[in-house]
């Protein structure tokens, strides 16, 4: 018998034994809701073999394996019976249309509740602004209870069951989730599962010497083991603390803290940790979350002698969580937050692990191309690395709440005759505004004095040159900055996947340097791009087309509406093409009876693409640029103005069918008068 057959047999036998026990436990619930019970049984039987195999691999060697297994099943069943009816209805809808998140209708936004709207109630009042922008996905940054003062922006969670009382209550969050769903917006929350805060009840119990909870974390009496581990570990936050361990004087222990000293890494080698976190995950799912952003996935399994990143067990843990979600909260999607080497980023993405993932490579390389004016590394890397398995999608973004790290592959760079290390130094210098000719106003993040490594903080607008242009009052710089912003948005909105906007960037918010005088934030430059939203200011600029901020907003709203009308942008492949011009990035989207040929220029000067290529990639002779409405023929080279992006549709192909109202757009009729619409600059404006 093969290993796989053996596991299959063991799984079947185990379920035969466990199922009757579950039936007894949930007899009352099954009597009241027999259809729910049957649905649960069906899904459990479907997932069982896989779940069993994963857990056996991870924890089969533990004396109490079956105890944990049975408790997990009970937790899943309990959670399913506690799931609100509207979520069960959503489960059914999502199971019937599993590709829902790949639609071109999807547009994401992310924000901190306190910084964006004060409280959950305040956020509810902002719902019209999300609709106006066309959002269908809203990621609320961590809002669970966390330590006062320093909390890594909420990424140090003290309870997964209570919210930060300043923001609201779990009940309010559940109501908001339901209301968002009614408005066609999916709620996205973090599952910060690599660590808890040192104030979490488990950590407190460990501090009090409770052995059961000491085993939830990595605690060491001396440096012996930490030193051995550290030989192969990468430092993640070198400016706040060297190494990956923090000394706790109160308990006389070194604690594994990959990030800040108050974020204690959980020990997933302990099955009790997996079970405890699975319960927290299912609780969060039942609030009404549709996408769970799995925070810091790369770090969850430690193995001595390795970097303790991206270990095979990290995947098994996520896959086992996913099986449980399929059983008890089937509408739930996982989004991976792996800001690591591109090969490792992709390794988390599969229909059975994380269905969606940040695309840090595209993000970093868009900025790289903007700095160099050349697209060779971007085009080469995307050609090799953009394609994903069926049933999964990228989340494409320009900025998030985090820094920009230059996570491209060194060999990809060398292939294009770029020295990777020198190039990273150049990019850091460029985005810190330290090079002549740089338009960016970025701030260094976690500059490592030993390695010289650094990452970059800053808002989209400040990095794209708007801050400098406003300060200098230089009209031409202003125009170029606006064009860069629009071009970058045009790419993430058309390249395929879910575009994600860091809210604030939709109006070109500039860096806010005030964080430096707040002792809780001063040592973390990421706060420079996390300012408090100023709604009085926004009210003034948002619809003022004479203001650069109003222009950024209007252009973006328009582009989003345009995206939603292009079926070629939904679930299908992106073919990256050779444009024959080192400044032009090109790709074709083809699907649902439509073909779109996108060309984006990263040059501050006009550029041309050969007419033949236009014919070949565009498959046509006459084209309309959907962004400007201008037509192009393949008689002459395609000419692009500085930083222009065109979405070319051949006029000869069949047109999209259906009424515009069916395409679900919110713009322009609801937003601007025709007169105002005409005033929005559609580059090229000259
Ligand atoms: C993720 C978050 C980041 C946080 C870290 C530790 O990378 O995006 O903001 O600092 O995890 O939780």
XYZ file of C-alpha atoms and ligand atoms in Angstrom:
698
model
C 0.000 0.000 0.000
C 1.356 3.430 -0.839
C 1.637 6.140 1.801
C -1.241 7.993 0.200
C -3.465 4.919 0.294
C -2.570 4.357 3.911
C -3.533 7.901 4.844
C -6.740 7.492 2.876
C -7.608 4.400 4.858
C -6.716 5.980 8.180
C -8.773 9.028 7.321
C -11.817 6.940 6.474
C -11.502 4.897 9.636
C -11.052 7.959 11.804
C -14.121 9.621 10.409
C -16.131 6.450 10.921
C -15.230 6.681 14.588
C -15.560 10.420 14.998
C -18.754 11.060 13.100
C -21.150 9.239 15.469
C -19.628 11.196 18.363
C -20.285 14.443 16.508
C -23.824 13.327 15.831
C -24.386 12.915 19.542
C -22.879 16.301 20.399
C -24.921 18.163 17.807
C -28.143 16.161 17.998
C -30.233 19.175 19.029
C -28.815 21.473 16.358
C -29.317 18.814 13.694
C -32.933 18.334 14.781
C -33.632 22.050 14.476
C -31.788 22.527 11.180
C -31.500 19.171 9.381
C -30.540 20.809 6.058
C -27.653 22.614 7.755
C -26.507 19.362 9.290
C -26.588 17.610 5.941
C -24.688 20.468 4.292
C -22.059 20.266 7.000
C -21.731 16.512 6.619
C -21.377 16.809 2.874
C -18.651 19.402 3.083
C -16.846 17.629 5.881
C -16.792 14.376 3.933
C -15.516 16.274 0.926
C -12.655 17.935 2.807
C -11.933 15.209 5.292
C -9.236 13.165 3.635
C -7.220 16.223 2.815
C -7.641 17.821 6.223
C -6.797 14.584 7.974
C -3.690 14.070 5.854
C -2.430 17.588 6.492
C -2.986 17.419 10.230
C -1.513 13.939 10.461
C 1.592 15.230 8.706
C 1.864 18.194 11.037
C 0.791 16.713 14.356
C 0.474 12.933 13.930
C 3.457 12.400 16.210
C 1.776 14.049 19.189
C 0.303 11.778 21.859
C -2.917 13.822 21.918
C -3.401 14.093 18.139
C -6.888 12.565 18.125
C -8.037 14.728 20.978
C -7.143 17.841 18.974
C -8.663 16.407 15.827
C -11.986 15.758 17.486
C -11.995 19.157 19.160
C -11.301 20.791 15.801
C -14.258 19.081 14.230
C -16.474 20.123 17.096
C -15.256 23.710 16.732
C -15.999 23.664 13.006
C -19.498 22.287 13.550
C -20.212 24.744 16.356
C -19.048 27.594 14.182
C -21.204 26.466 11.264
C -24.312 26.338 13.431
C -23.510 29.791 14.792
C -23.080 31.232 11.291
C -25.673 33.924 10.575
C -28.284 33.114 7.943
C -27.164 35.871 5.581
C -23.687 34.381 5.531
C -25.048 30.916 4.829
C -26.908 32.413 1.897
C -23.716 34.053 0.768
C -21.933 30.691 1.096
C -24.428 29.198 -1.328
C -24.008 32.059 -3.783
C -20.228 31.924 -3.670
C -20.156 28.161 -4.048
C -22.366 28.503 -7.112
C -20.104 31.176 -8.656
C -16.599 30.561 -7.314
C -14.964 32.891 -9.853
C -16.802 35.915 -8.446
C -13.619 37.652 -7.331
C -12.137 37.503 -10.819
C -14.721 39.817 -12.305
C -13.690 43.167 -13.758
C -16.274 44.641 -11.405
C -13.918 44.051 -8.492
C -12.123 47.091 -7.124
C -10.540 47.115 -3.695
C -9.855 49.784 -1.126
C -8.069 49.606 2.198
C -7.969 51.930 5.191
C -7.473 52.245 8.917
C -10.842 52.803 10.546
C -9.547 55.381 13.031
C -7.462 57.320 10.526
C -10.062 57.270 7.798
C -13.274 57.752 9.705
C -12.672 57.751 13.478
C -14.959 54.844 14.329
C -16.953 52.073 12.687
C -19.977 54.332 12.857
C -17.997 57.056 11.109
C -16.965 54.547 8.490
C -20.568 53.627 7.875
C -21.232 57.267 7.136
C -18.502 57.108 4.514
C -20.213 54.296 2.613
C -21.412 56.685 -0.118
C -17.806 57.652 -0.826
C -16.867 53.993 -1.298
C -19.779 53.575 -3.695
C -18.775 56.717 -5.532
C -15.330 55.300 -6.104
C -16.809 51.971 -7.193
C -15.320 49.800 -4.440
C -16.488 46.204 -4.116
C -13.849 45.101 -1.612
C -12.946 46.902 1.579
C -9.984 45.923 3.709
C -10.218 47.412 7.170
C -6.847 47.389 8.813
C -6.540 45.544 12.138
C -9.244 46.702 14.492
C -9.027 44.156 17.262
C -7.970 44.936 20.789
C -4.265 45.758 20.913
C -1.846 47.476 23.298
C -2.211 51.204 23.935
C 0.562 53.237 22.329
C 2.774 51.017 20.237
C 0.780 48.271 18.545
C 2.310 48.086 15.039
C -0.817 49.729 13.694
C -2.970 47.043 15.330
C -0.862 44.129 14.061
C -0.212 43.202 17.687
C -3.542 41.600 18.546
C -4.535 41.197 22.201
C -7.890 39.565 21.499
C -9.432 38.189 18.316
C -12.853 38.392 19.951
C -12.952 42.036 21.040
C -12.424 45.168 19.019
C -10.368 48.154 19.999
C -13.107 49.866 22.061
C -12.272 53.231 20.470
C -13.436 51.892 17.107
C -16.613 50.073 18.084
C -17.882 46.643 19.018
C -17.963 43.244 17.344
C -21.727 43.663 16.966
C -21.235 46.940 15.119
C -18.647 45.316 12.892
C -21.030 42.450 12.107
C -23.765 44.945 11.227
C -21.362 46.849 9.028
C -20.303 43.633 7.268
C -23.911 42.859 6.475
C -24.589 46.367 5.244
C -21.465 46.335 3.081
C -22.576 43.055 1.563
C -25.964 44.560 0.745
C -24.111 47.348 -1.027
C -22.029 44.876 -3.008
C -18.855 45.399 -0.973
C -16.970 42.444 0.483
C -15.389 42.946 3.884
C -11.729 42.016 4.178
C -10.054 41.671 7.571
C -6.657 40.560 8.720
C -5.932 37.275 10.353
C -2.772 38.158 12.234
C -1.806 34.590 12.996
C 1.971 34.543 13.135
C 1.997 36.317 16.496
C -0.144 37.802 19.235
C 0.608 40.868 21.290
C 2.341 40.320 24.616
C -0.934 41.425 26.216
C -3.005 38.607 24.740
C -4.441 36.332 27.407
C -2.279 33.436 26.172
C 0.851 35.568 26.481
C -0.199 36.798 29.918
C -0.699 33.245 31.082
C 2.701 32.329 29.699
C 4.176 35.289 31.581
C 2.517 33.981 34.736
C 4.364 30.680 34.264
C 1.458 28.557 33.005
C 3.277 25.757 31.154
C 0.427 25.083 28.764
C 0.634 28.647 27.482
C 4.394 28.899 27.645
C 4.270 26.269 24.908
C 2.176 28.610 22.771
C 5.272 30.740 22.191
C 9.039 30.385 21.866
C 10.606 31.183 25.236
C 14.260 30.543 26.032
C 16.148 30.977 29.324
C 19.429 31.956 27.650
C 20.938 32.862 24.263
C 22.052 29.353 23.341
C 19.157 28.403 21.090
C 18.333 31.949 19.891
C 21.961 32.369 18.813
C 21.826 29.144 16.831
C 18.636 30.183 15.101
C 19.933 33.672 14.421
C 22.832 32.381 12.380
C 20.389 31.875 9.527
C 17.629 34.415 10.223
C 16.940 37.652 8.387
C 16.335 40.760 10.459
C 12.904 42.161 9.694
C 12.791 45.324 11.807
C 16.500 46.085 12.386
C 16.008 49.700 13.450
C 13.693 48.863 16.337
C 15.603 45.859 17.599
C 18.518 43.780 16.377
C 17.880 40.096 15.789
C 14.625 38.203 16.134
C 14.464 37.691 19.899
C 13.594 40.067 22.730
C 14.695 39.790 26.333
C 11.861 39.962 28.885
C 13.231 41.011 32.209
C 9.976 40.185 34.039
C 10.112 36.496 33.117
C 13.829 36.204 32.473
C 13.300 34.754 29.068
C 14.237 35.446 25.470
C 11.061 35.521 23.377
C 10.883 34.960 19.616
C 9.620 38.226 18.170
C 10.134 38.385 14.416
C 8.688 41.893 14.242
C 8.442 44.165 17.297
C 9.339 43.039 20.811
C 5.659 43.188 21.805
C 4.629 40.794 19.001
C 5.234 37.258 20.238
C 5.529 34.582 17.552
C 3.165 31.642 18.008
C 4.537 28.116 18.029
C 2.571 26.185 15.411
C 4.505 23.016 16.152
C 2.100 22.789 19.083
C -1.274 21.410 17.911
C -3.023 23.387 20.644
C -1.888 26.585 18.889
C -3.280 25.443 15.570
C -6.578 24.539 17.191
C -6.831 27.764 19.176
C -6.106 29.860 16.098
C -8.509 27.858 13.944
C -11.238 28.771 16.402
C -10.292 32.435 16.240
C -10.312 32.244 12.453
C -13.801 30.768 12.347
C -15.013 33.370 14.811
C -13.715 36.169 12.572
C -15.274 34.512 9.513
C -18.657 34.530 11.187
C -18.515 38.283 11.733
C -19.139 38.542 8.011
C -15.654 38.606 6.579
C -15.395 37.438 2.981
C -11.664 37.666 2.539
C -9.212 36.913 5.281
C -5.850 38.549 4.749
C -3.341 36.089 6.159
C -0.711 38.309 7.669
C 2.989 37.487 7.466
C 2.394 33.948 6.130
C 6.059 33.346 5.425
C 7.096 33.236 9.069
C 4.743 30.781 10.727
C 6.976 27.726 10.874
C 10.460 27.650 12.360
C 13.158 25.177 11.485
C 16.661 25.490 12.864
C 19.349 26.015 10.274
C 16.973 27.681 7.819
C 15.748 31.215 7.322
C 12.538 30.081 9.086
C 10.611 31.569 6.189
C 8.391 29.759 3.679
C 8.837 26.343 5.264
C 6.719 23.511 3.804
C 4.744 23.329 7.048
C 3.652 26.957 6.616
C 1.790 25.827 3.509
C 0.336 22.799 5.247
C -0.986 24.956 8.076
C -2.672 27.375 5.698
C -4.109 24.514 3.657
C -5.491 22.915 6.802
C -7.038 26.246 7.828
C -8.512 26.423 4.368
C -10.098 22.957 4.662
C -11.709 24.044 7.913
C -12.978 27.211 6.278
C -14.429 25.173 3.418
C -16.315 23.117 5.974
C -17.591 25.837 8.262
C -17.451 29.111 6.301
C -17.306 28.192 2.617
C -17.665 31.737 1.292
C -14.351 32.679 2.857
C -11.359 33.426 0.643
C -7.771 33.609 1.810
C -5.463 36.360 0.697
C -1.782 35.823 1.213
C 0.485 38.538 2.494
C 3.880 37.211 1.530
C 6.269 40.013 0.770
C 9.166 37.740 -0.061
C 11.030 36.427 -3.099
C 8.670 36.121 -6.112
C 9.028 32.304 -6.219
C 7.897 32.129 -2.620
C 5.051 34.605 -3.142
C 3.601 32.334 -5.816
C 4.007 29.216 -3.698
C 1.130 30.313 -1.440
C -1.301 30.826 -4.291
C -3.611 27.974 -5.220
C -7.327 27.287 -5.086
C -6.609 25.055 -2.048
C -4.398 27.521 -0.184
C -4.624 31.275 -0.765
C -6.916 32.114 -3.647
C -5.675 35.672 -3.882
C -2.380 37.321 -3.060
C -0.746 40.696 -2.980
C 1.444 41.167 -6.030
C 4.506 42.810 -4.466
C 6.615 42.160 -7.559
C 4.395 44.145 -9.898
C 4.159 46.894 -7.302
C 7.918 47.153 -6.829
C 8.697 46.930 -10.540
C 6.205 49.613 -11.508
C 8.133 51.918 -9.195
C 11.405 50.564 -10.546
C 10.352 51.360 -14.113
C 9.206 54.795 -13.102
C 12.625 55.524 -11.637
C 14.603 54.178 -14.591
C 12.160 55.143 -17.326
C 12.742 51.644 -18.727
C 10.547 48.591 -18.655
C 12.993 45.771 -19.376
C 12.969 44.265 -15.881
C 9.232 44.796 -15.468
C 8.360 43.216 -18.812
C 10.781 40.316 -18.378
C 9.598 39.557 -14.843
C 5.902 39.789 -15.687
C 6.328 37.550 -18.689
C 7.885 34.931 -16.450
C 5.893 35.400 -13.300
C 2.466 36.941 -13.754
C 0.572 33.783 -14.708
C -1.305 32.113 -11.834
C -3.192 28.836 -11.444
C -6.836 28.800 -12.540
C -9.193 29.944 -9.828
C -6.768 32.392 -8.248
C -5.990 36.067 -8.753
C -3.468 38.748 -7.960
C -4.286 41.756 -5.874
C -2.468 44.525 -7.713
C -1.562 47.622 -5.793
C 0.671 50.646 -5.964
C 0.901 51.434 -2.299
C -0.278 49.743 0.864
C 0.114 50.664 4.516
C 3.572 49.063 4.375
C 6.867 50.051 2.827
C 8.137 49.269 -0.671
C 10.805 46.567 -0.732
C 12.704 45.751 -3.913
C 11.666 42.100 -4.018
C 12.603 41.314 -7.623
C 14.597 38.198 -8.453
C 18.337 38.777 -8.740
C 18.675 36.483 -11.749
C 15.833 38.230 -13.560
C 17.815 41.433 -13.062
C 21.115 39.895 -14.202
C 19.381 38.487 -17.272
C 18.678 42.090 -18.199
C 22.259 43.170 -17.405
C 21.239 44.836 -14.177
C 23.383 44.444 -11.070
C 20.720 43.588 -8.478
C 22.418 44.966 -5.433
C 23.606 48.188 -7.062
C 20.173 48.610 -8.549
C 18.478 48.345 -5.165
C 20.833 50.980 -3.831
C 19.991 53.207 -6.784
C 16.239 52.710 -6.249
C 16.496 53.521 -2.562
C 18.518 56.639 -3.270
C 16.130 57.654 -6.028
C 13.001 57.262 -3.932
C 14.573 59.031 -0.975
C 15.013 61.946 -3.357
C 18.783 61.819 -2.911
C 19.657 61.675 -6.617
C 19.675 64.615 -8.998
C 16.621 64.404 -11.212
C 14.596 62.406 -8.712
C 10.993 63.542 -8.437
C 10.243 61.291 -5.441
C 9.881 62.266 -1.826
C 10.170 58.949 -0.016
C 11.466 58.201 3.444
C 13.788 55.311 4.339
C 12.309 52.432 6.315
C 14.395 49.942 8.326
C 17.729 51.019 6.935
C 20.045 48.227 8.049
C 23.398 49.672 9.085
C 25.155 46.321 8.486
C 23.798 45.360 5.103
C 22.937 48.834 3.763
C 19.537 47.379 2.920
C 16.522 49.673 3.152
C 12.917 49.986 2.076
C 10.842 53.019 1.180
C 7.849 54.718 2.769
C 5.730 57.422 1.177
C 2.336 58.028 -0.366
C 1.640 57.372 -4.019
C 1.481 61.089 -4.771
C 4.688 61.960 -2.931
C 6.598 59.113 -4.571
C 5.245 59.987 -8.008
C 6.434 63.590 -7.787
C 3.368 65.546 -6.745
C 4.829 66.696 -3.439
C 7.916 68.114 -5.095
C 5.867 69.697 -7.894
C 3.504 71.419 -5.451
C 6.407 72.670 -3.353
C 8.305 74.014 -6.328
C 5.192 75.353 -8.068
C 6.596 73.927 -11.297
C 3.679 73.472 -13.730
C 5.489 71.023 -15.951
C 6.531 68.845 -13.018
C 2.954 68.960 -11.822
C 1.653 67.718 -15.145
C 4.252 64.934 -15.229
C 3.401 63.849 -11.686
C -0.298 63.691 -12.549
C 0.455 61.669 -15.633
C 2.581 59.209 -13.666
C -0.231 58.659 -11.195
C -2.819 58.121 -13.889
C -0.540 55.784 -15.842
C 0.171 53.619 -12.783
C -3.526 53.385 -11.975
C -4.309 52.563 -15.607
C -2.034 49.549 -15.317
C -3.306 48.061 -12.073
C -6.868 48.583 -13.296
C -6.355 46.707 -16.557
C -3.665 44.092 -16.021
C -5.994 41.421 -14.601
C -6.741 40.611 -10.958
C -8.139 42.821 -8.242
C -6.831 46.392 -8.142
C -6.376 47.657 -4.601
C -6.272 51.321 -3.649
C -4.765 52.525 -0.403
C -7.444 55.018 0.508
C -6.109 58.528 0.613
C -4.151 57.846 -2.566
C -7.333 58.289 -4.605
C -7.055 62.029 -3.916
C -3.294 62.195 -4.116
C -2.674 62.608 -0.386
C 0.876 63.758 0.302
C 3.286 62.509 2.956
C 2.524 63.621 6.478
C 5.718 64.114 8.460
C 3.932 64.754 11.773
C 4.458 61.132 12.830
C 8.036 62.036 13.739
C 6.874 63.964 16.788
C 4.681 61.159 18.113
C 6.831 58.914 20.337
C 4.626 55.900 19.529
C 5.227 56.324 15.817
C 8.543 58.115 15.418
C 10.625 54.957 14.925
C 8.361 53.610 12.166
C 8.469 55.726 9.010
C 5.500 53.881 7.491
C 3.368 56.374 9.419
C 4.427 58.999 6.887
C 1.919 57.497 4.461
C -0.768 56.796 7.039
C -2.137 60.262 7.761
C -5.463 61.083 9.371
C -8.001 61.752 6.606
C -8.915 65.421 6.534
C -12.500 65.404 5.346
C -12.887 69.176 5.395
C -9.949 69.420 2.991
C -11.213 66.521 0.920
C -14.617 68.137 0.670
C -12.928 71.155 -0.889
C -10.531 69.452 -3.291
C -12.335 66.268 -4.283
C -14.524 67.917 -6.881
C -12.262 70.833 -7.677
C -10.830 70.076 -11.064
C -8.436 72.970 -10.734
C -6.761 71.180 -7.884
C -4.335 68.340 -8.648
C -6.073 66.292 -5.964
C -9.460 66.781 -7.582
C -7.967 65.773 -10.908
C -6.387 62.610 -9.517
C -9.740 61.695 -7.997
C -11.816 62.402 -11.089
C -9.416 60.541 -13.353
C -9.396 57.539 -11.081
C -13.175 57.389 -10.742
C -13.433 57.543 -14.485
C -10.834 54.832 -15.024
C -12.549 52.552 -12.531
C -15.853 52.977 -14.323
C -14.100 52.238 -17.593
C -12.498 49.103 -16.187
C -15.881 47.806 -15.136
C -17.111 47.999 -18.704
C -14.305 45.828 -20.126
C -15.074 42.117 -19.981
C -11.581 41.365 -21.308
C -10.219 42.449 -17.932
C -12.088 39.714 -16.056
C -10.831 36.187 -15.527
C -8.466 35.412 -18.403
C -4.783 35.541 -19.131
C -2.537 38.519 -19.675
C -0.101 38.211 -22.557
C 2.913 40.470 -22.166
C 4.318 41.621 -25.476
C 7.562 43.016 -26.837
C 6.854 46.610 -27.760
C 10.175 47.196 -29.448
C 10.668 50.322 -27.379
C 12.431 50.085 -24.011
C 10.147 52.674 -22.444
C 6.870 51.036 -23.399
C 5.217 48.282 -21.379
C 2.575 46.355 -23.321
C 0.129 43.547 -22.729
C -2.979 42.071 -24.254
C -6.132 41.025 -22.452
C -8.435 38.827 -24.411
C -11.706 37.313 -23.276
C -15.478 37.398 -23.324
C -15.525 38.619 -26.917
C -13.230 41.531 -26.310
C -9.591 42.255 -26.967
C -7.679 45.021 -25.236
C -4.148 46.026 -26.027
C -2.651 48.138 -23.275
C 0.511 50.158 -23.801
C 2.011 52.290 -21.062
C 4.905 54.661 -21.420
C 7.334 55.118 -18.541
C 9.128 57.926 -20.314
C 8.870 61.661 -19.616
C 9.239 62.177 -23.382
C 6.979 61.225 -26.301
C 7.552 57.675 -27.540
C 6.521 55.595 -30.530
C 5.675 51.977 -31.170
C 6.005 50.398 -34.585
C 2.759 50.287 -36.580
C 3.270 46.620 -37.469
C 3.330 45.654 -33.821
C 0.110 47.498 -33.310
C -1.476 45.403 -36.025
C -0.027 42.166 -34.693
C -0.876 42.580 -31.023
C -4.015 44.597 -31.443
C -5.345 42.259 -34.174
C -6.943 45.092 -36.060
C -6.386 48.124 -38.164
C -8.399 50.792 -36.425
C -8.323 51.180 -32.679
C -10.022 53.321 -30.109
C -8.134 54.298 -27.004
C -10.820 53.834 -24.394
C -9.119 56.296 -22.041
C -8.991 59.307 -24.342
C -11.568 58.258 -26.917
C -8.974 58.955 -29.639
C -8.679 56.636 -32.608
C -5.457 55.187 -33.971
C -4.867 53.364 -37.198
C -2.114 50.911 -37.905
C -1.011 53.054 -40.816
C 1.388 54.976 -38.606
C 3.369 54.268 -35.481
C 1.504 54.503 -32.202
C 2.625 57.712 -30.554
C 2.424 58.055 -26.808
C 2.779 61.288 -24.890
C 4.900 61.355 -21.695
C 3.683 58.665 -19.278
C 0.617 57.983 -21.368
C -1.234 54.701 -21.083
C -3.659 53.614 -23.790
C -6.290 50.907 -23.641
C -6.683 50.095 -27.311
C -9.725 48.253 -28.554
C -9.847 47.238 -32.209
C -12.984 48.661 -33.794
C -13.492 45.584 -35.947
C -14.095 43.058 -33.153
C -17.634 42.445 -31.883
C -18.738 44.988 -29.314
C -19.698 44.256 -25.734
C -23.312 43.333 -25.416
C -25.778 44.426 -22.742
C -26.993 47.753 -21.538
C -24.476 50.036 -19.840
C -26.591 49.864 -16.704
C -25.876 46.120 -16.510
C -22.162 46.816 -16.359
C -22.584 48.193 -12.864
C -20.783 51.480 -13.223
C -21.309 54.379 -10.899
C -19.753 57.058 -13.051
C -20.111 59.512 -14.620
C -23.828 60.186 -14.420
C -24.020 60.030 -10.628
C -20.944 62.109 -10.113
C -20.241 64.836 -12.552
C -22.125 66.984 -14.951
C -21.208 66.606 -18.594
C -19.552 69.966 -18.388
C -17.352 68.810 -15.489
C -16.665 65.517 -17.208
C -15.293 67.322 -20.215
C -12.862 69.195 -18.002
C -11.123 66.105 -16.616
C -7.764 66.017 -18.301
C -7.429 62.823 -20.328
C -3.776 62.715 -21.032
C -2.504 63.604 -23.515
C -4.056 66.969 -22.827
C -1.763 68.680 -25.285
C 2.525 42.504 7.937
C 1.819 43.833 8.013
C 2.724 44.820 8.649
C 3.101 44.344 10.015
C 3.659 42.922 9.985
C 3.679 42.312 11.353
O 3.620 42.535 7.123
O 1.407 44.234 6.762
O 2.150 46.090 8.714
O 4.062 45.194 10.564
O 2.858 42.060 9.210
O 2.386 41.956 11.758
